[in-house]
């Protein structure tokens, strides 16, 4: 199994920035996909950004141009730099790991954007 621990959430004013990080541990395979989802109150969990170990990325339209996902494959970490944050970005952000039949989620980190 793979364990994921997120960090970096918090309270920020609209227009501000935050950087989320996720550290993976356990039975990690070389080729995998890691990334971020979010769930706002009363809404379904949705994709924010994903990145394969080969460097391919996928972003939600709502964050394109404002968020950048990055990875350190040697350290098994994935980060999400979020800029120009909006109140609608308020959510619990979850890290996800996908590979070889394994689908693991972190416990989430809360991001609150005040207007």
Coordinates of N, CA and C in Angstrom, one line a residue:
X1 N 0.8 -1.2 0.0 CA 0.0 0.0 0.0 C 0.9 1.2 0.0
X2 N 0.2 2.4 -0.4 CA 0.9 3.6 -0.4 C 0.2 4.6 0.5
X3 N 1.0 5.3 1.3 CA 0.5 6.3 2.3 C 0.8 7.7 1.8
X4 N -0.1 8.6 1.9 CA 0.1 9.9 1.4 C -0.2 10.9 2.5
X5 N 0.7 11.9 2.7 CA 0.5 12.9 3.7 C 0.6 14.3 3.1
X6 N -0.5 15.1 3.2 CA -0.5 16.4 2.6 C -0.1 17.5 3.6
X7 N 0.4 18.6 3.1 CA 0.7 19.7 4.0 C 0.6 21.0 3.1
X8 N 0.5 22.1 3.8 CA 0.5 23.4 3.2 C -0.8 24.1 3.1
X9 N -1.9 23.5 3.5 CA -3.2 24.2 3.5 C -3.2 25.4 4.5
X10 N -4.2 26.2 4.4 CA -4.4 27.3 5.3 C -5.4 28.3 4.8
X11 N -5.3 29.4 5.5 CA -6.2 30.5 5.2 C -5.4 31.6 4.4
X12 N -6.0 32.0 3.3 CA -5.3 33.0 2.5 C -6.4 34.0 1.9
X13 N -6.0 35.2 1.7 CA -6.9 36.2 1.1 C -7.0 35.9 -0.4
X14 N -8.1 36.3 -1.0 CA -8.3 36.2 -2.5 C -7.2 37.0 -3.1
X15 N -6.6 36.4 -4.2 CA -5.5 36.9 -4.9 C -4.2 36.4 -4.4
X16 N -4.2 35.7 -3.3 CA -3.0 35.2 -2.7 C -2.5 33.9 -3.2
X17 N -1.5 33.3 -2.6 CA -0.9 32.1 -3.1 C -0.7 31.1 -2.0
X18 N -0.8 29.8 -2.3 CA -0.4 28.7 -1.4 C 0.3 27.6 -2.2
X19 N 1.1 26.9 -1.5 CA 1.8 25.8 -2.1 C 1.4 24.5 -1.2
X20 N 0.8 23.6 -1.9 CA 0.5 22.3 -1.2 C 1.6 21.3 -1.5
X21 N 1.9 20.4 -0.6 CA 2.8 19.3 -0.8 C 2.3 18.0 -0.3
X22 N 2.7 16.9 -1.0 CA 2.2 15.6 -0.6 C 3.4 14.7 -0.7
X23 N 3.6 13.9 0.4 CA 4.7 13.0 0.4 C 4.2 11.6 0.4
X24 N 4.7 10.7 -0.4 CA 4.2 9.4 -0.5 C 5.2 8.4 0.1
X25 N 4.7 7.4 0.7 CA 5.6 6.3 1.2 C 5.0 5.0 1.1
X26 N 5.8 3.9 1.2 CA 5.2 2.6 1.0 C 5.7 1.9 -0.2
X27 N 4.8 1.1 -0.8 CA 5.1 0.3 -2.0 C 4.9 1.1 -3.3
X28 N 5.8 2.0 -3.5 CA 5.7 2.9 -4.7 C 6.4 2.3 -5.9
X29 N 5.7 2.3 -7.0 CA 6.3 1.8 -8.2 C 6.8 3.0 -9.1
X30 N 7.7 2.7 -10.0 CA 8.4 3.8 -10.7 C 7.4 4.6 -11.6
X31 N 6.5 3.8 -12.3 CA 5.6 4.5 -13.2 C 4.3 4.7 -12.4
X32 N 3.9 6.0 -12.2 CA 2.7 6.2 -11.4 C 2.2 7.6 -11.8
X33 N 1.0 7.9 -11.3 CA 0.4 9.2 -11.5 C 0.1 9.7 -10.1
X34 N 0.4 10.9 -9.9 CA 0.1 11.6 -8.6 C -0.5 12.9 -8.9
X35 N -1.3 13.4 -7.9 CA -1.9 14.7 -8.2 C -2.9 15.1 -7.1
X36 N -3.7 16.0 -7.4 CA -4.6 16.7 -6.5 C -6.0 16.7 -6.9
X37 N -6.9 16.5 -6.0 CA -8.3 16.7 -6.1 C -8.8 17.6 -5.0
X38 N -10.0 18.1 -5.2 CA -10.6 18.9 -4.1 C -12.0 18.7 -4.0
X39 N -12.5 18.9 -2.7 CA -13.9 18.8 -2.5 C -14.4 20.0 -1.6
X40 N -15.2 20.8 -2.2 CA -15.8 21.9 -1.6 C -17.1 21.5 -0.8
X41 N -17.5 22.2 0.2 CA -18.7 21.8 1.0 C -19.9 21.7 0.1
X42 N -20.5 20.5 0.2 CA -21.8 20.3 -0.5 C -21.5 19.9 -2.0
X43 N -20.3 19.7 -2.4 CA -20.0 19.4 -3.8 C -19.2 18.1 -3.9
X44 N -19.2 17.5 -5.1 CA -18.4 16.3 -5.3 C -16.9 16.6 -5.4
X45 N -16.2 15.6 -5.1 CA -14.7 15.7 -5.3 C -14.4 15.9 -6.8
X46 N -13.5 16.8 -7.1 CA -13.1 17.0 -8.5 C -11.6 17.1 -8.7
X47 N -11.2 16.8 -9.9 CA -9.8 16.9 -10.3 C -9.3 18.3 -10.2
X48 N -8.1 18.5 -9.7 CA -7.4 19.8 -9.8 C -6.3 19.6 -10.8
X49 N -5.4 18.7 -10.6 CA -4.3 18.5 -11.5 C -3.6 17.2 -11.2
X50 N -3.2 16.5 -12.3 CA -2.5 15.3 -12.2 C -1.2 15.3 -13.0
X51 N -0.2 14.5 -12.5 CA 1.1 14.5 -13.3 C 1.6 13.1 -13.2
X52 N 2.0 12.5 -14.3 CA 2.6 11.2 -14.4 C 4.1 11.3 -14.0
X53 N 4.6 10.2 -13.7 CA 6.1 10.2 -13.4 C 6.9 10.5 -14.6
X54 N 6.3 10.4 -15.8 CA 6.9 10.8 -17.0 C 6.8 12.3 -17.3
X55 N 6.0 13.0 -16.6 CA 5.9 14.4 -16.7 C 4.7 14.9 -17.4
X56 N 3.8 14.0 -17.9 CA 2.6 14.5 -18.5 C 1.6 15.0 -17.4
X57 N 0.9 16.1 -17.8 CA 0.0 16.8 -16.8 C -1.4 16.9 -17.4
X58 N -2.3 17.1 -16.4 CA -3.7 17.3 -16.8 C -4.2 18.2 -15.7
X59 N -4.8 19.3 -16.1 CA -5.3 20.4 -15.2 C -6.8 20.5 -15.5
X60 N -7.6 20.8 -14.4 CA -8.9 21.2 -14.5 C -9.0 22.6 -15.2
X61 N -10.0 22.9 -16.0 CA -10.1 24.2 -16.7 C -10.1 25.3 -15.7
X62 N -10.7 25.1 -14.5 CA -10.9 26.1 -13.6 C -9.6 26.6 -12.9
X63 N -8.5 25.8 -13.0 CA -7.3 26.2 -12.4 C -6.1 26.5 -13.4
X64 N -6.4 26.2 -14.7 CA -5.4 26.4 -15.7 C -4.9 27.9 -15.7
X65 N -3.6 28.0 -15.7 CA -3.0 29.3 -15.7 C -2.8 29.9 -14.3
X66 N -3.4 29.3 -13.3 CA -3.2 29.7 -11.9 C -2.5 28.7 -11.1
X67 N -2.5 27.5 -11.4 CA -1.9 26.4 -10.6 C -0.9 25.7 -11.5
X68 N 0.2 25.2 -10.8 CA 1.2 24.5 -11.4 C 1.5 23.2 -10.5
X69 N 1.5 22.1 -11.1 CA 1.8 20.8 -10.4 C 3.3 20.5 -10.7
X70 N 3.9 19.9 -9.8 CA 5.3 19.5 -10.0 C 5.6 18.3 -9.1
X71 N 6.6 17.6 -9.5 CA 7.0 16.3 -8.8 C 8.5 16.2 -8.5
X72 N 8.8 15.5 -7.5 CA 10.2 15.1 -7.3 C 10.1 13.6 -7.2
X73 N 10.4 12.9 -8.3 CA 10.3 11.4 -8.4 C 11.2 10.7 -7.4
X74 N 12.4 11.3 -7.2 CA 13.4 10.7 -6.3 C 12.9 10.8 -4.8
X75 N 12.1 11.8 -4.5 CA 11.6 12.0 -3.1 C 10.2 11.5 -3.0
X76 N 9.6 11.1 -4.0 CA 8.2 10.7 -4.0 C 7.2 11.8 -3.5
X77 N 7.4 13.0 -4.0 CA 6.6 14.1 -3.6 C 5.9 14.7 -4.8
X78 N 4.8 15.3 -4.5 CA 4.1 16.1 -5.6 C 3.6 17.4 -4.9
X79 N 3.7 18.5 -5.6 CA 3.4 19.8 -5.1 C 2.4 20.5 -6.0
X80 N 1.7 21.4 -5.4 CA 0.7 22.2 -6.2 C 0.9 23.6 -5.8
X81 N 1.4 24.4 -6.7 CA 1.5 25.9 -6.5 C 0.3 26.5 -7.0
X82 N -0.4 27.2 -6.1 CA -1.7 27.9 -6.4 C -1.6 29.4 -6.3
X83 N -1.8 30.1 -7.4 CA -1.7 31.5 -7.4 C -3.1 32.1 -7.7
X84 N -3.2 33.4 -7.5 CA -4.4 34.1 -7.8 C -5.6 33.4 -7.3
X85 N -5.6 33.0 -6.0 CA -6.6 32.2 -5.4 C -7.9 33.0 -5.3
X86 N -9.0 32.2 -5.5 CA -10.4 32.8 -5.5 C -11.2 32.1 -4.3
X87 N -12.2 32.8 -3.9 CA -13.0 32.2 -2.8 C -13.6 30.8 -3.2
X88 N -13.8 30.6 -4.5 CA -14.3 29.4 -5.0 C -13.3 28.3 -5.0
X89 N -12.1 28.6 -4.7 CA -11.0 27.6 -4.6 C -11.1 26.9 -3.2
X90 N -11.9 27.5 -2.3 CA -12.0 27.0 -0.9 C -12.5 25.5 -1.0
X91 N -11.7 24.6 -0.4 CA -12.0 23.2 -0.4 C -11.0 22.4 0.4
X92 N -11.3 21.2 0.7 CA -10.3 20.3 1.2 C -9.6 19.7 0.0
X93 N -8.3 19.7 0.0 CA -7.5 19.3 -1.2 C -6.9 17.9 -0.8
X94 N -7.1 17.0 -1.7 CA -6.6 15.6 -1.4 C -5.5 15.2 -2.4
X95 N -4.5 14.6 -1.9 CA -3.5 14.0 -2.8 C -3.9 12.6 -3.2
X96 N -3.6 12.2 -4.4 CA -3.9 10.9 -4.9 C -2.8 10.3 -5.6
X97 N -2.6 8.9 -5.4 CA -1.6 8.1 -6.1 C -2.3 7.0 -6.8
X98 N -1.9 6.8 -8.1 CA -2.5 5.8 -9.0 C -1.3 5.1 -9.6
X99 N -1.4 3.7 -9.5 CA -0.4 2.9 -10.2 C -0.7 1.4 -10.0
X100 N -0.5 0.7 -11.0 CA -0.5 -0.8 -10.9 C -1.7 -1.3 -10.0
X101 N -2.8 -0.8 -10.2 CA -4.0 -1.3 -9.5 C -4.1 -0.7 -8.1
X102 N -3.2 0.2 -7.7 CA -3.3 0.8 -6.4 C -3.8 2.3 -6.6
X103 N -4.8 2.6 -5.8 CA -5.4 3.9 -5.8 C -5.5 4.4 -4.3
X104 N -4.6 5.3 -4.0 CA -4.5 5.8 -2.6 C -4.8 7.2 -2.5
X105 N -5.4 7.6 -1.4 CA -5.7 9.0 -1.1 C -5.1 9.4 0.2
X106 N -4.8 10.7 0.3 CA -4.4 11.3 1.5 C -5.6 11.7 2.3
X107 N -5.4 12.2 3.5 CA -6.5 12.6 4.4 C -7.0 14.0 4.1
X108 N -6.3 14.7 3.3 CA -6.7 16.1 2.9 C -6.1 17.2 3.7
X109 N -6.1 18.4 3.1 CA -5.6 19.6 3.7 C -6.6 20.7 3.3
X110 N -7.0 21.5 4.3 CA -8.0 22.5 4.0 C -7.4 23.8 3.5
X111 N -8.0 24.3 2.4 CA -7.6 25.6 1.9 C -8.8 26.5 2.0
X112 N -8.7 27.6 2.6 CA -9.8 28.5 2.7 C -9.3 29.9 2.2
X113 N -10.1 30.4 1.2 CA -9.8 31.6 0.5 C -10.8 32.6 0.9
X114 N -10.4 33.7 1.6 CA -11.4 34.7 2.0 C -11.5 35.8 1.0
X115 N -12.7 36.4 0.9 CA -12.9 37.5 -0.1 C -12.6 38.8 0.5

